[in-house]
Amino acid sequence: MTPVTFDPRVFKVNDPPCSKCHENGMDFHLHKNFSGLGMDWLQWFCKNSDCGYYINVEIL
């Protein structure tokens, strides 16, 4: 039996482009149990701090 090796290229994805400035990709933070309220959500944000564009998505 051939051993299975981990290939990190399988998990490499491109960040989506920013909808506002179109110059940078978006990154995200995962917020678990936000402020102790039991809410989990993602915040996508532009990698350019001068842009300031973000999208909040609640995980149900």
Short mmCIF file of C-alpha atoms in Angstrom, two decimals:
data_model
loop_
_atom_site.label_atom_id
_atom_site.label_comp_id
_atom_site.label_asym_id
_atom_site.label_seq_id
_atom_site.Cartn_x
_atom_site.Cartn_y
_atom_site.Cartn_z
CA MET A 1 0.00 0.00 0.00
CA THR A 2 1.35 3.45 -0.96
CA PRO A 3 1.43 5.95 1.94
CA VAL A 4 -0.71 9.09 1.53
CA THR A 5 1.26 12.32 1.61
CA PHE A 6 -0.06 15.78 2.36
CA ASP A 7 -0.06 18.15 -0.62
CA PRO A 8 -0.67 21.78 0.53
CA ARG A 9 -1.52 22.86 -3.04
CA VAL A 10 -4.86 21.07 -2.67
CA PHE A 11 -5.94 23.60 -0.02
CA LYS A 12 -4.50 26.73 -1.70
CA VAL A 13 -7.28 29.02 -2.94
CA ASN A 14 -7.16 32.56 -4.26
CA ASP A 15 -8.68 35.27 -2.09
CA PRO A 16 -11.71 36.91 -3.71
CA PRO A 17 -11.12 40.45 -5.03
CA CYS A 18 -12.40 43.44 -3.08
CA SER A 19 -15.76 44.65 -4.44
CA LYS A 20 -14.97 48.27 -3.54
CA CYS A 21 -11.37 49.01 -4.53
CA HIS A 22 -10.77 46.01 -6.87
CA GLU A 23 -7.06 46.33 -6.07
CA ASN A 24 -6.64 43.85 -3.25
CA GLY A 25 -7.90 40.49 -2.14
CA MET A 26 -10.20 39.90 0.79
CA ASP A 27 -9.22 38.11 3.98
CA PHE A 28 -11.39 36.97 6.87
CA HIS A 29 -11.65 36.56 10.62
CA LEU A 30 -13.76 33.85 12.25
CA HIS A 31 -15.52 35.09 15.38
CA LYS A 32 -16.74 32.22 17.58
CA ASN A 33 -19.26 32.82 20.37
CA PHE A 34 -19.09 36.57 19.78
CA SER A 35 -19.32 38.54 23.06
CA GLY A 36 -20.53 35.36 24.81
CA LEU A 37 -23.83 35.51 22.92
CA GLY A 38 -23.39 32.16 21.17
CA MET A 39 -23.16 33.79 17.71
CA ASP A 40 -20.53 32.62 15.25
CA TRP A 41 -19.77 34.77 12.24
CA LEU A 42 -17.18 35.57 9.59
CA GLN A 43 -15.99 39.01 8.68
CA TRP A 44 -14.49 39.31 5.20
CA PHE A 45 -12.38 42.47 4.89
CA CYS A 46 -10.19 44.14 2.29
CA LYS A 47 -6.49 43.58 2.86
CA ASN A 48 -5.93 47.28 2.10
CA SER A 49 -6.55 49.06 5.42
CA ASP A 50 -7.18 52.35 3.55
CA CYS A 51 -10.16 50.80 1.72
CA GLY A 52 -12.13 49.71 4.80
CA TYR A 53 -14.61 47.49 2.90
CA TYR A 54 -15.99 44.51 4.85
CA ILE A 55 -18.85 42.00 4.81
CA ASN A 56 -20.24 40.26 7.92
CA VAL A 57 -21.78 36.80 7.53
CA GLU A 58 -23.52 35.05 10.44
CA ILE A 59 -23.04 31.29 10.64
CA LEU A 60 -26.35 29.64 11.50
#
